[in-house]
PDB file of C-alpha atoms in Angstrom:
ATOM      1  CA  UNK A 566      -1.857  -5.932 -25.366  1.00 72.00           C
ATOM      2  CA  UNK A 567       0.607  -3.105 -25.959  1.00 84.00           C
ATOM      3  CA  UNK A 568       3.300  -2.024 -23.524  1.00 93.00           C
ATOM      4  CA  UNK A 569       2.233   0.502 -20.876  1.00 97.00           C
ATOM      5  CA  UNK A 570       4.818   3.266 -20.388  1.00 98.00           C
ATOM      6  CA  UNK A 571       5.510   4.158 -16.754  1.00 98.00           C
ATOM      7  CA  UNK A 572       7.144   7.314 -15.465  1.00 98.00           C
ATOM      8  CA  UNK A 573       8.506   7.393 -11.918  1.00 98.00           C
ATOM      9  CA  UNK A 574       8.515  10.373  -9.585  1.00 98.00           C
ATOM     10  CA  UNK A 575      11.337  10.089  -7.014  1.00 96.00           C
ATOM     11  CA  UNK A 576      14.523   8.119  -6.520  1.00 96.00           C
ATOM     12  CA  UNK A 577      13.336   6.651  -3.200  1.00 95.00           C
ATOM     13  CA  UNK A 578      14.651   3.301  -1.956  1.00 94.00           C
ATOM     14  CA  UNK A 579      11.489   1.493  -3.096  1.00 97.00           C
ATOM     15  CA  UNK A 580      12.059   2.441  -6.747  1.00 98.00           C
ATOM     16  CA  UNK A 581      14.499  -0.368  -7.735  1.00 98.00           C
ATOM     17  CA  UNK A 582      12.068  -3.002  -6.420  1.00 97.00           C
ATOM     18  CA  UNK A 583       9.166  -1.380  -8.252  1.00 98.00           C
ATOM     19  CA  UNK A 584      11.152  -1.246 -11.490  1.00 98.00           C
ATOM     20  CA  UNK A 585      11.967  -4.944 -11.066  1.00 98.00           C
ATOM     21  CA  UNK A 586       8.229  -5.548 -10.738  1.00 98.00           C
ATOM     22  CA  UNK A 587       7.442  -3.633 -13.925  1.00 98.00           C
ATOM     23  CA  UNK A 588      10.187  -5.541 -15.744  1.00 97.00           C
ATOM     24  CA  UNK A 589       8.739  -8.838 -14.505  1.00 96.00           C
ATOM     25  CA  UNK A 590       5.211  -7.854 -15.513  1.00 96.00           C
ATOM     26  CA  UNK A 591       3.656  -8.874 -18.792  1.00 91.00           C
ATOM     27  CA  UNK A 592       3.032  -5.463 -20.349  1.00 95.00           C
ATOM     28  CA  UNK A 593       4.810  -2.746 -18.349  1.00 97.00           C
ATOM     29  CA  UNK A 594       7.844  -0.672 -19.339  1.00 98.00           C
ATOM     30  CA  UNK A 595       9.609   2.044 -17.322  1.00 98.00           C
ATOM     31  CA  UNK A 596      10.083   4.865 -19.807  1.00 98.00           C
ATOM     32  CA  UNK A 597      11.521   7.524 -17.505  1.00 98.00           C
ATOM     33  CA  UNK A 598      12.384   8.705 -14.006  1.00 98.00           C
ATOM     34  CA  UNK A 599      12.334  12.186 -12.483  1.00 98.00           C
ATOM     35  CA  UNK A 600      13.960  13.753  -9.443  1.00 95.00           C
ATOM     36  CA  UNK A 601      14.413  17.277  -8.109  1.00 90.00           C
ATOM     37  CA  UNK A 602      18.104  16.388  -8.465  1.00 91.00           C
ATOM     38  CA  UNK A 603      18.782  15.371 -12.040  1.00 93.00           C
ATOM     39  CA  UNK A 604      22.097  13.846 -10.970  1.00 94.00           C
ATOM     40  CA  UNK A 605      20.293  11.406  -8.668  1.00 95.00           C
ATOM     41  CA  UNK A 606      17.898  10.576 -11.479  1.00 96.00           C
ATOM     42  CA  UNK A 607      20.770   9.958 -13.909  1.00 97.00           C
ATOM     43  CA  UNK A 608      22.564   7.631 -11.490  1.00 97.00           C
ATOM     44  CA  UNK A 609      19.475   5.540 -10.782  1.00 97.00           C
ATOM     45  CA  UNK A 610      18.418   5.510 -14.437  1.00 98.00           C
ATOM     46  CA  UNK A 611      21.826   4.122 -15.399  1.00 98.00           C
ATOM     47  CA  UNK A 612      21.659   1.471 -12.677  1.00 97.00           C
ATOM     48  CA  UNK A 613      18.134   0.370 -13.643  1.00 98.00           C
ATOM     49  CA  UNK A 614      18.430   0.823 -17.441  1.00 98.00           C
ATOM     50  CA  UNK A 615      15.719   3.495 -17.595  1.00 98.00           C
ATOM     51  CA  UNK A 616      16.027   5.344 -20.928  1.00 98.00           C
ATOM     52  CA  UNK A 617      14.778   8.839 -20.044  1.00 98.00           C
ATOM     53  CA  UNK A 618      15.720  11.201 -17.210  1.00 98.00           C
ATOM     54  CA  UNK A 619      13.992  14.398 -16.082  1.00 97.00           C
ATOM     55  CA  UNK A 620      15.177  17.106 -13.700  1.00 95.00           C
ATOM     56  CA  UNK A 621      11.684  18.024 -12.529  1.00 96.00           C
ATOM     57  CA  UNK A 622       8.370  16.337 -11.814  1.00 97.00           C
ATOM     58  CA  UNK A 623       6.688  18.753 -14.195  1.00 97.00           C
ATOM     59  CA  UNK A 624       8.868  17.644 -17.105  1.00 97.00           C
ATOM     60  CA  UNK A 625       8.078  13.947 -16.817  1.00 98.00           C
ATOM     61  CA  UNK A 626       4.367  14.666 -16.384  1.00 98.00           C
ATOM     62  CA  UNK A 627       4.407  16.667 -19.612  1.00 98.00           C
ATOM     63  CA  UNK A 628       6.014  13.904 -21.687  1.00 98.00           C
ATOM     64  CA  UNK A 629       3.341  12.663 -24.091  1.00 97.00           C
ATOM     65  CA  UNK A 630       4.880   9.158 -24.258  1.00 97.00           C
ATOM     66  CA  UNK A 631       4.414   8.554 -20.522  1.00 98.00           C
ATOM     67  CA  UNK A 632       0.993   7.026 -19.824  1.00 98.00           C
ATOM     68  CA  UNK A 633       1.006   6.461 -16.074  1.00 98.00           C
ATOM     69  CA  UNK A 634       2.972   8.052 -13.255  1.00 98.00           C
ATOM     70  CA  UNK A 635       4.143   6.012 -10.269  1.00 98.00           C
ATOM     71  CA  UNK A 636       4.480   8.364  -7.294  1.00 98.00           C
ATOM     72  CA  UNK A 637       7.086   7.250  -4.730  1.00 98.00           C
ATOM     73  CA  UNK A 638       7.821  10.578  -3.029  1.00 97.00           C
ATOM     74  CA  UNK A 639       7.876  11.002   0.749  1.00 96.00           C
ATOM     75  CA  UNK A 640       4.408  10.665   2.250  1.00 97.00           C
ATOM     76  CA  UNK A 641       3.455  14.327   2.630  1.00 97.00           C
ATOM     77  CA  UNK A 642       4.172  14.987  -1.057  1.00 98.00           C
ATOM     78  CA  UNK A 643       1.859  12.211  -2.307  1.00 98.00           C
ATOM     79  CA  UNK A 644      -1.130  14.508  -2.789  1.00 98.00           C
ATOM     80  CA  UNK A 645       0.674  17.317  -4.641  1.00 98.00           C
ATOM     81  CA  UNK A 646       2.658  14.933  -6.869  1.00 98.00           C
ATOM     82  CA  UNK A 647      -0.423  12.883  -7.773  1.00 98.00           C
ATOM     83  CA  UNK A 648      -2.460  15.999  -8.511  1.00 98.00           C
ATOM     84  CA  UNK A 649       0.346  17.322 -10.725  1.00 98.00           C
ATOM     85  CA  UNK A 650       0.267  14.102 -12.737  1.00 98.00           C
ATOM     86  CA  UNK A 651      -3.521  14.121 -13.013  1.00 98.00           C
ATOM     87  CA  UNK A 652      -3.591  17.745 -14.139  1.00 98.00           C
ATOM     88  CA  UNK A 653      -1.203  16.779 -16.934  1.00 98.00           C
ATOM     89  CA  UNK A 654      -3.572  14.045 -18.078  1.00 98.00           C
ATOM     90  CA  UNK A 655      -1.650  11.100 -16.620  1.00 98.00           C
ATOM     91  CA  UNK A 656      -3.004   8.016 -14.920  1.00 98.00           C
ATOM     92  CA  UNK A 657      -1.584   7.569 -11.420  1.00 99.00           C
ATOM     93  CA  UNK A 658      -0.318   4.713  -9.263  1.00 98.00           C
ATOM     94  CA  UNK A 659       0.232   6.332  -5.866  1.00 98.00           C
ATOM     95  CA  UNK A 660       2.420   4.613  -3.293  1.00 98.00           C
ATOM     96  CA  UNK A 661       0.872   3.864   0.085  1.00 97.00           C
ATOM     97  CA  UNK A 662      -0.234   5.611   2.205  1.00 98.00           C
ATOM     98  CA  UNK A 663      -2.359   7.193  -0.529  1.00 98.00           C
ATOM     99  CA  UNK A 664      -2.612  10.527   1.315  1.00 97.00           C
ATOM    100  CA  UNK A 665      -2.395  11.857   4.856  1.00 97.00           C
ATOM    101  CA  UNK A 666      -6.028  13.005   5.047  1.00 98.00           C
ATOM    102  CA  UNK A 667      -9.425  11.900   3.797  1.00 98.00           C
ATOM    103  CA  UNK A 668      -9.944  15.327   2.233  1.00 98.00           C
ATOM    104  CA  UNK A 669      -6.857  14.942   0.041  1.00 98.00           C
ATOM    105  CA  UNK A 670      -7.830  11.424  -0.994  1.00 98.00           C
ATOM    106  CA  UNK A 671     -11.359  12.384  -1.989  1.00 98.00           C
ATOM    107  CA  UNK A 672     -10.063  15.321  -4.018  1.00 98.00           C
ATOM    108  CA  UNK A 673      -7.721  13.069  -6.002  1.00 98.00           C
ATOM    109  CA  UNK A 674     -10.404  10.482  -6.728  1.00 98.00           C
ATOM    110  CA  UNK A 675     -12.894  13.218  -7.686  1.00 98.00           C
ATOM    111  CA  UNK A 676     -10.460  14.900 -10.087  1.00 98.00           C
ATOM    112  CA  UNK A 677      -9.509  11.571 -11.680  1.00 98.00           C
ATOM    113  CA  UNK A 678     -13.151  10.631 -12.097  1.00 98.00           C
ATOM    114  CA  UNK A 679     -14.041  14.010 -13.606  1.00 98.00           C
ATOM    115  CA  UNK A 680     -11.229  13.722 -16.175  1.00 98.00           C
ATOM    116  CA  UNK A 681     -11.627   9.998 -16.888  1.00 98.00           C
ATOM    117  CA  UNK A 682      -8.221   9.110 -15.466  1.00 98.00           C
ATOM    118  CA  UNK A 683      -7.200   5.985 -13.566  1.00 98.00           C
ATOM    119  CA  UNK A 684      -5.858   6.334 -10.033  1.00 98.00           C
ATOM    120  CA  UNK A 685      -5.046   3.626  -7.482  1.00 98.00           C
ATOM    121  CA  UNK A 686      -3.169   3.239  -4.230  1.00 98.00           C
ATOM    122  CA  UNK A 687      -0.110   1.019  -4.694  1.00 98.00           C
ATOM    123  CA  UNK A 688      -1.009  -1.803  -2.302  1.00 97.00           C
ATOM    124  CA  UNK A 689       1.041  -4.756  -3.498  1.00 97.00           C
ATOM    125  CA  UNK A 690      -0.199  -7.058  -0.700  1.00 97.00           C
ATOM    126  CA  UNK A 691      -3.693  -7.316  -2.198  1.00 97.00           C
ATOM    127  CA  UNK A 692      -2.501  -8.697  -5.541  1.00 98.00           C
ATOM    128  CA  UNK A 693      -0.137 -11.445  -4.397  1.00 98.00           C
ATOM    129  CA  UNK A 694      -0.953 -15.064  -5.359  1.00 98.00           C
ATOM    130  CA  UNK A 695      -0.867 -15.968  -1.658  1.00 98.00           C
ATOM    131  CA  UNK A 696      -3.446 -13.268  -0.890  1.00 98.00           C
ATOM    132  CA  UNK A 697      -5.775 -14.504  -3.629  1.00 98.00           C
ATOM    133  CA  UNK A 698      -5.460 -18.019  -2.214  1.00 98.00           C
ATOM    134  CA  UNK A 699      -6.362 -16.763   1.269  1.00 98.00           C
ATOM    135  CA  UNK A 700      -9.467 -15.071  -0.119  1.00 98.00           C
ATOM    136  CA  UNK A 701     -10.421 -18.223  -2.029  1.00 98.00           C
ATOM    137  CA  UNK A 702     -10.005 -20.421   1.054  1.00 98.00           C
ATOM    138  CA  UNK A 703     -12.122 -18.111   3.195  1.00 98.00           C
ATOM    139  CA  UNK A 704     -14.885 -18.045   0.589  1.00 97.00           C
ATOM    140  CA  UNK A 705     -14.974 -21.863   0.445  1.00 97.00           C
ATOM    141  CA  UNK A 706     -15.757 -21.884   4.164  1.00 97.00           C
ATOM    142  CA  UNK A 707     -12.923 -24.268   4.970  1.00 96.00           C
ATOM    143  CA  UNK A 708     -12.148 -22.519   8.270  1.00 97.00           C
ATOM    144  CA  UNK A 709     -15.765 -21.554   8.956  1.00 97.00           C
ATOM    145  CA  UNK A 710     -17.131 -18.182   9.957  1.00 97.00           C
ATOM    146  CA  UNK A 711     -14.343 -15.665  10.630  1.00 98.00           C
ATOM    147  CA  UNK A 712     -14.295 -14.441  14.231  1.00 98.00           C
ATOM    148  CA  UNK A 713     -10.846 -12.979  14.925  1.00 98.00           C
ATOM    149  CA  UNK A 714      -7.725 -11.732  13.150  1.00 98.00           C
ATOM    150  CA  UNK A 715      -4.305 -10.999  14.601  1.00 98.00           C
ATOM    151  CA  UNK A 716      -1.756  -9.066  12.549  1.00 98.00           C
ATOM    152  CA  UNK A 717       1.760  -8.259  13.703  1.00 98.00           C
ATOM    153  CA  UNK A 718       4.643  -6.672  11.808  1.00 98.00           C
ATOM    154  CA  UNK A 719       8.139  -5.512  12.671  1.00 97.00           C
ATOM    155  CA  UNK A 720       9.898  -2.904  10.554  1.00 96.00           C
ATOM    156  CA  UNK A 721      13.420  -2.253  11.800  1.00 95.00           C
ATOM    157  CA  UNK A 722      15.908   0.149  10.221  1.00 92.00           C
ATOM    158  CA  UNK A 723      13.577   3.152   9.928  1.00 92.00           C
ATOM    159  CA  UNK A 724      16.480   5.405  10.920  1.00 89.00           C
ATOM    160  CA  UNK A 725      17.460   5.223   7.245  1.00 91.00           C
ATOM    161  CA  UNK A 726      14.323   7.223   6.440  1.00 92.00           C
ATOM    162  CA  UNK A 727      15.364  10.752   7.348  1.00 92.00           C
ATOM    163  CA  UNK A 728      11.780  12.027   7.714  1.00 95.00           C
ATOM    164  CA  UNK A 729      10.373   9.011   9.608  1.00 95.00           C
ATOM    165  CA  UNK A 730      10.320  10.841  12.962  1.00 94.00           C
ATOM    166  CA  UNK A 731       8.332  13.738  11.505  1.00 94.00           C
ATOM    167  CA  UNK A 732       4.598  13.264  11.868  1.00 93.00           C
ATOM    168  CA  UNK A 733       4.021  16.361   9.749  1.00 93.00           C
ATOM    169  CA  UNK A 734       5.906  14.656   6.901  1.00 96.00           C
ATOM    170  CA  UNK A 735       3.795  11.522   7.219  1.00 96.00           C
ATOM    171  CA  UNK A 736       6.344   9.562   9.212  1.00 96.00           C
ATOM    172  CA  UNK A 737       5.456   7.015  11.862  1.00 97.00           C
ATOM    173  CA  UNK A 738       4.630   3.344  12.307  1.00 98.00           C
ATOM    174  CA  UNK A 739       0.931   3.675  11.483  1.00 98.00           C
ATOM    175  CA  UNK A 740       1.404   5.987   8.488  1.00 97.00           C
ATOM    176  CA  UNK A 741       4.216   3.773   7.206  1.00 96.00           C
ATOM    177  CA  UNK A 742       2.724   0.308   7.592  1.00 97.00           C
ATOM    178  CA  UNK A 743      -0.894   0.549   8.753  1.00 98.00           C
ATOM    179  CA  UNK A 744      -2.315   0.334   5.259  1.00 98.00           C
ATOM    180  CA  UNK A 745      -1.001  -3.229   4.821  1.00 98.00           C
ATOM    181  CA  UNK A 746      -3.220  -5.005   7.370  1.00 98.00           C
ATOM    182  CA  UNK A 747      -6.145  -2.585   7.046  1.00 98.00           C
ATOM    183  CA  UNK A 748      -6.470  -3.010   3.294  1.00 98.00           C
ATOM    184  CA  UNK A 749      -5.486  -6.677   3.268  1.00 98.00           C
ATOM    185  CA  UNK A 750      -8.337  -7.525   5.632  1.00 98.00           C
ATOM    186  CA  UNK A 751     -10.913  -5.471   3.747  1.00 98.00           C
ATOM    187  CA  UNK A 752      -9.960  -7.345   0.593  1.00 98.00           C
ATOM    188  CA  UNK A 753      -9.827 -10.942   1.827  1.00 98.00           C
ATOM    189  CA  UNK A 754     -12.857 -10.633   4.129  1.00 97.00           C
ATOM    190  CA  UNK A 755     -14.944  -8.420   1.837  1.00 95.00           C
ATOM    191  CA  UNK A 756     -15.980  -6.152   4.689  1.00 93.00           C
ATOM    192  CA  UNK A 757     -15.100  -2.750   6.110  1.00 93.00           C
ATOM    193  CA  UNK A 758     -14.240  -1.757   9.669  1.00 97.00           C
ATOM    194  CA  UNK A 759     -17.146  -0.562  11.791  1.00 96.00           C
ATOM    195  CA  UNK A 760     -15.244   0.605  14.891  1.00 97.00           C
ATOM    196  CA  UNK A 761     -11.660   0.991  16.119  1.00 98.00           C
ATOM    197  CA  UNK A 762      -9.433   2.269  18.888  1.00 98.00           C
ATOM    198  CA  UNK A 763      -5.733   2.119  19.663  1.00 98.00           C
ATOM    199  CA  UNK A 764      -2.658   3.528  21.316  1.00 98.00           C
ATOM    200  CA  UNK A 765       0.959   4.247  20.462  1.00 98.00           C
ATOM    201  CA  UNK A 766       4.461   5.007  21.689  1.00 96.00           C
ATOM    202  CA  UNK A 767       6.323   8.092  20.537  1.00 91.00           C
ATOM    203  CA  UNK A 768       8.903  10.568  21.789  1.00 85.00           C
ATOM    204  CA  UNK A 769       8.057  14.290  22.204  1.00 83.00           C
ATOM    205  CA  UNK A 770       7.904  16.075  18.847  1.00 86.00           C
ATOM    206  CA  UNK A 771       8.248  12.787  16.971  1.00 91.00           C
ATOM    207  CA  UNK A 772       5.949  10.356  15.214  1.00 95.00           C
ATOM    208  CA  UNK A 773       4.858   6.991  16.607  1.00 97.00           C
ATOM    209  CA  UNK A 774       7.481   4.249  16.754  1.00 97.00           C
ATOM    210  CA  UNK A 775       5.052   1.515  17.816  1.00 97.00           C
ATOM    211  CA  UNK A 776       1.272   1.190  17.813  1.00 98.00           C
ATOM    212  CA  UNK A 777      -1.605  -1.190  18.439  1.00 98.00           C
ATOM    213  CA  UNK A 778      -5.126  -1.073  17.035  1.00 98.00           C
ATOM    214  CA  UNK A 779      -8.224  -2.970  18.157  1.00 98.00           C
ATOM    215  CA  UNK A 780     -10.937  -3.100  15.500  1.00 98.00           C
ATOM    216  CA  UNK A 781     -14.269  -4.591  14.514  1.00 98.00           C
ATOM    217  CA  UNK A 782     -15.084  -5.712  10.957  1.00 96.00           C
ATOM    218  CA  UNK A 783     -18.784  -5.621  10.218  1.00 90.00           C
ATOM    219  CA  UNK A 784     -20.738  -7.151  13.093  1.00 90.00           C
ATOM    220  CA  UNK A 785     -18.994 -10.484  13.666  1.00 93.00           C
ATOM    221  CA  UNK A 786     -15.197 -10.157  13.507  1.00 98.00           C
ATOM    222  CA  UNK A 787     -12.626  -8.614  15.838  1.00 98.00           C
ATOM    223  CA  UNK A 788      -9.053  -7.769  14.846  1.00 98.00           C
ATOM    224  CA  UNK A 789      -5.881  -6.617  16.550  1.00 98.00           C
ATOM    225  CA  UNK A 790      -2.983  -4.985  14.725  1.00 98.00           C
ATOM    226  CA  UNK A 791       0.493  -4.472  16.163  1.00 98.00           C
ATOM    227  CA  UNK A 792       3.176  -2.496  14.303  1.00 98.00           C
ATOM    228  CA  UNK A 793       6.654  -1.894  15.699  1.00 98.00           C
ATOM    229  CA  UNK A 794       9.895  -0.283  14.616  1.00 97.00           C
ATOM    230  CA  UNK A 795      11.529  -0.990  17.999  1.00 96.00           C
ATOM    231  CA  UNK A 796      11.747  -4.773  18.397  1.00 97.00           C
ATOM    232  CA  UNK A 797      12.300  -7.774  16.169  1.00 96.00           C
ATOM    233  CA  UNK A 798       8.854  -9.301  16.645  1.00 95.00           C
ATOM    234  CA  UNK A 799       7.322 -12.008  14.409  1.00 94.00           C
ATOM    235  CA  UNK A 800       5.630 -10.631  11.296  1.00 97.00           C
ATOM    236  CA  UNK A 801       2.505 -12.596  10.410  1.00 98.00           C
ATOM    237  CA  UNK A 802      -1.252 -12.395  10.010  1.00 98.00           C
ATOM    238  CA  UNK A 803      -3.534 -15.134  11.322  1.00 98.00           C
ATOM    239  CA  UNK A 804      -7.228 -15.401  10.472  1.00 98.00           C
ATOM    240  CA  UNK A 805      -9.263 -17.485  12.911  1.00 98.00           C
ATOM    241  CA  UNK A 806     -12.519 -19.112  11.872  1.00 98.00           C
ATOM    242  CA  UNK A 807     -14.858 -21.393  13.846  1.00 97.00           C
ATOM    243  CA  UNK A 808     -13.340 -24.487  12.145  1.00 96.00           C
ATOM    244  CA  UNK A 809      -9.691 -23.510  11.810  1.00 97.00           C
ATOM    245  CA  UNK A 810      -7.166 -20.812  10.946  1.00 97.00           C
ATOM    246  CA  UNK A 811      -4.945 -19.440   8.172  1.00 98.00           C
ATOM    247  CA  UNK A 812      -1.502 -18.042   9.008  1.00 97.00           C
ATOM    248  CA  UNK A 813       0.421 -15.904   6.517  1.00 98.00           C
ATOM    249  CA  UNK A 814       4.032 -15.023   7.468  1.00 98.00           C
ATOM    250  CA  UNK A 815       5.173 -11.616   6.163  1.00 97.00           C
ATOM    251  CA  UNK A 816       1.692 -11.196   4.718  1.00 98.00           C
ATOM    252  CA  UNK A 817       2.477  -8.001   2.749  1.00 97.00           C
ATOM    253  CA  UNK A 818       5.062  -9.930   0.693  1.00 97.00           C
ATOM    254  CA  UNK A 819       3.900 -13.480   1.377  1.00 97.00           C
ATOM    255  CA  UNK A 820       5.269 -16.524  -0.421  1.00 97.00           C
ATOM    256  CA  UNK A 821       3.459 -19.132   1.688  1.00 97.00           C
ATOM    257  CA  UNK A 822       0.558 -19.750   4.059  1.00 98.00           C
ATOM    258  CA  UNK A 823      -0.564 -22.496   6.411  1.00 97.00           C
ATOM    259  CA  UNK A 824      -4.133 -23.751   6.875  1.00 98.00           C
ATOM    260  CA  UNK A 825      -4.944 -25.543  10.129  1.00 97.00           C
ATOM    261  CA  UNK A 826      -8.268 -27.350  10.647  1.00 95.00           C
ATOM    262  CA  UNK A 827      -9.561 -28.237  14.138  1.00 87.00           C
ATOM    263  CA  UNK A 828      -6.136 -27.468  15.570  1.00 83.00           C
ATOM    264  CA  UNK A 829      -4.606 -30.593  14.003  1.00 82.00           C
ATOM    265  CA  UNK A 830      -4.653 -31.025  10.228  1.00 76.00           C
ATOM    266  CA  UNK A 831      -2.354 -28.558   8.484  1.00 89.00           C
ATOM    267  CA  UNK A 832      -1.541 -27.844   4.856  1.00 95.00           C
ATOM    268  CA  UNK A 833       1.151 -25.482   3.600  1.00 96.00           C
ATOM    269  CA  UNK A 834       0.714 -23.617   0.301  1.00 97.00           C
ATOM    270  CA  UNK A 835       3.801 -22.074  -1.332  1.00 97.00           C
ATOM    271  CA  UNK A 836       3.970 -19.360  -3.979  1.00 97.00           C
ATOM    272  CA  UNK A 837       7.483 -18.713  -5.360  1.00 94.00           C
ATOM    273  CA  UNK A 838       7.778 -15.380  -7.161  1.00 92.00           C
ATOM    274  CA  UNK A 839      10.334 -13.178  -8.897  1.00 90.00           C
ATOM    275  CA  UNK A 840       8.869  -9.867  -7.697  1.00 96.00           C
ATOM    276  CA  UNK A 841       6.148  -8.982  -5.204  1.00 96.00           C
ATOM    277  CA  UNK A 842       5.354  -5.877  -7.313  1.00 98.00           C
ATOM    278  CA  UNK A 843       4.728  -7.635 -10.647  1.00 98.00           C
ATOM    279  CA  UNK A 844       1.167  -8.720  -9.780  1.00 98.00           C
ATOM    280  CA  UNK A 845       0.142  -5.202  -8.835  1.00 98.00           C
ATOM    281  CA  UNK A 846       1.597  -3.865 -12.088  1.00 98.00           C
ATOM    282  CA  UNK A 847      -0.203  -6.526 -14.130  1.00 98.00           C
ATOM    283  CA  UNK A 848      -3.475  -5.538 -12.440  1.00 98.00           C
ATOM    284  CA  UNK A 849      -2.919  -1.855 -13.223  1.00 98.00           C
ATOM    285  CA  UNK A 850      -2.054  -2.610 -16.839  1.00 98.00           C
ATOM    286  CA  UNK A 851      -5.209  -4.704 -17.166  1.00 97.00           C
ATOM    287  CA  UNK A 852      -7.311  -1.889 -15.720  1.00 98.00           C
ATOM    288  CA  UNK A 853      -5.830   0.606 -18.186  1.00 98.00           C
ATOM    289  CA  UNK A 854      -6.405  -1.764 -21.109  1.00 97.00           C
ATOM    290  CA  UNK A 855     -10.061  -2.067 -20.119  1.00 97.00           C
ATOM    291  CA  UNK A 856     -10.489   1.686 -19.651  1.00 97.00           C
ATOM    292  CA  UNK A 857     -11.173   1.501 -15.913  1.00 98.00           C
ATOM    293  CA  UNK A 858     -10.683   4.654 -13.844  1.00 98.00           C
ATOM    294  CA  UNK A 859     -10.585   2.687 -10.592  1.00 98.00           C
ATOM    295  CA  UNK A 860      -9.425  -0.761  -9.570  1.00 98.00           C
ATOM    296  CA  UNK A 861     -12.257  -3.140  -8.672  1.00 97.00           C
ATOM    297  CA  UNK A 862     -10.032  -4.443  -5.839  1.00 97.00           C
ATOM    298  CA  UNK A 863      -8.218  -1.352  -4.537  1.00 98.00           C
ATOM    299  CA  UNK A 864     -11.098   1.045  -4.940  1.00 97.00           C
ATOM    300  CA  UNK A 865     -11.805   4.495  -3.554  1.00 98.00           C
ATOM    301  CA  UNK A 866     -13.959   3.008  -0.792  1.00 97.00           C
ATOM    302  CA  UNK A 867     -11.127   0.764   0.466  1.00 98.00           C
ATOM    303  CA  UNK A 868      -8.545   3.555   0.389  1.00 98.00           C
ATOM    304  CA  UNK A 869     -10.783   6.176   1.996  1.00 98.00           C
ATOM    305  CA  UNK A 870     -11.898   3.729   4.689  1.00 98.00           C
ATOM    306  CA  UNK A 871      -8.251   3.064   5.531  1.00 98.00           C
ATOM    307  CA  UNK A 872      -7.253   6.727   5.610  1.00 98.00           C
ATOM    308  CA  UNK A 873     -10.253   7.475   7.820  1.00 98.00           C
ATOM    309  CA  UNK A 874      -8.980   5.022  10.436  1.00 98.00           C
ATOM    310  CA  UNK A 875      -5.393   6.268  10.288  1.00 98.00           C
ATOM    311  CA  UNK A 876      -6.329   9.948  10.341  1.00 98.00           C
ATOM    312  CA  UNK A 877      -8.739   9.604  13.271  1.00 98.00           C
ATOM    313  CA  UNK A 878      -6.171   7.614  15.276  1.00 98.00           C
ATOM    314  CA  UNK A 879      -3.511  10.287  14.809  1.00 97.00           C
ATOM    315  CA  UNK A 880      -6.008  13.004  15.727  1.00 96.00           C
ATOM    316  CA  UNK A 881      -6.851  11.090  18.898  1.00 96.00           C
ATOM    317  CA  UNK A 882      -3.208  10.502  19.819  1.00 96.00           C
ATOM    318  CA  UNK A 883      -2.335  14.153  19.269  1.00 94.00           C
ATOM    319  CA  UNK A 884      -5.383  15.244  21.256  1.00 93.00           C
ATOM    320  CA  UNK A 885      -4.432  12.946  24.108  1.00 92.00           C
ATOM    321  CA  UNK A 886      -0.872  14.256  24.175  1.00 91.00           C
ATOM    322  CA  UNK A 887       0.699  10.974  23.021  1.00 92.00           C
ATOM    323  CA  UNK A 888       2.096  12.678  19.938  1.00 93.00           C
ATOM    324  CA  UNK A 889       2.786  16.284  19.004  1.00 81.00           C
ATOM    325  CA  UNK A 890       3.658  18.086  15.780  1.00 71.00           C
ATOM    326  CA  UNK A 891       6.551  20.528  15.737  1.00 62.00           C
TER     327      UNK A 891
END
């Protein structure tokens, strides 16, 4: 399999970790990076040994040697940046959250489909070895029929993200981290959410700093999701079946999991890794090699289902006066 040339839009803080993932992958290569500030792009390119630098998003999207664009802009710009790449004939790996609205997401998938281009939400959690093991264990029936899931995550230090408090920009706890548990559960349980509700905390004219969701998957499973940027709470996801449970610490970047049967017998599985992004990149490269226009794992249905939940929750919170937009 030949090397797949990646171009990166943005010099965001996630970029060095993504580049490390491409470098650790089997067939990826970062060919170039673009920023609205060419000086920022030059500095990061030198640090990460990226050969080509561009002073505009348009320029990198027009480079014929770039095959796929990784979009890591701030959340509100995801749609416009991804559409720019698609309209220049590039495949797209779009950082989560895919878009801020269902309408935007459907337009991107429709355009990609019409022009035979690959597009996928960058959801690294789905592709981790630990995640695949969780899915395998559930399918063997070792913990029995799944009845309840509890997911909790703490994300401190959001003050470093200058637009985090702006709901209009796509800031907030749910926009920032809600895709992790929502898409993780759809993948490992093979089911979509049938109902949901929730609440949040947020200051006037700011996004949510903490939120909880209560959801139902299919007809038989309940789930609760807690996301905070305020307190140092444990970050883990536990899946409860009628015979036992599976607990995954830091599930969006997991390196281990624990299986407990009948509340007594436990087994720990460990998965050392160089980069949590490498598995996602390998999956994308494999999809491109096979000519896929969508991932069979992170498909349009999974992404749109997730955005539907997030968008309706924000609409409800705004309507109830819990959040406002400047």
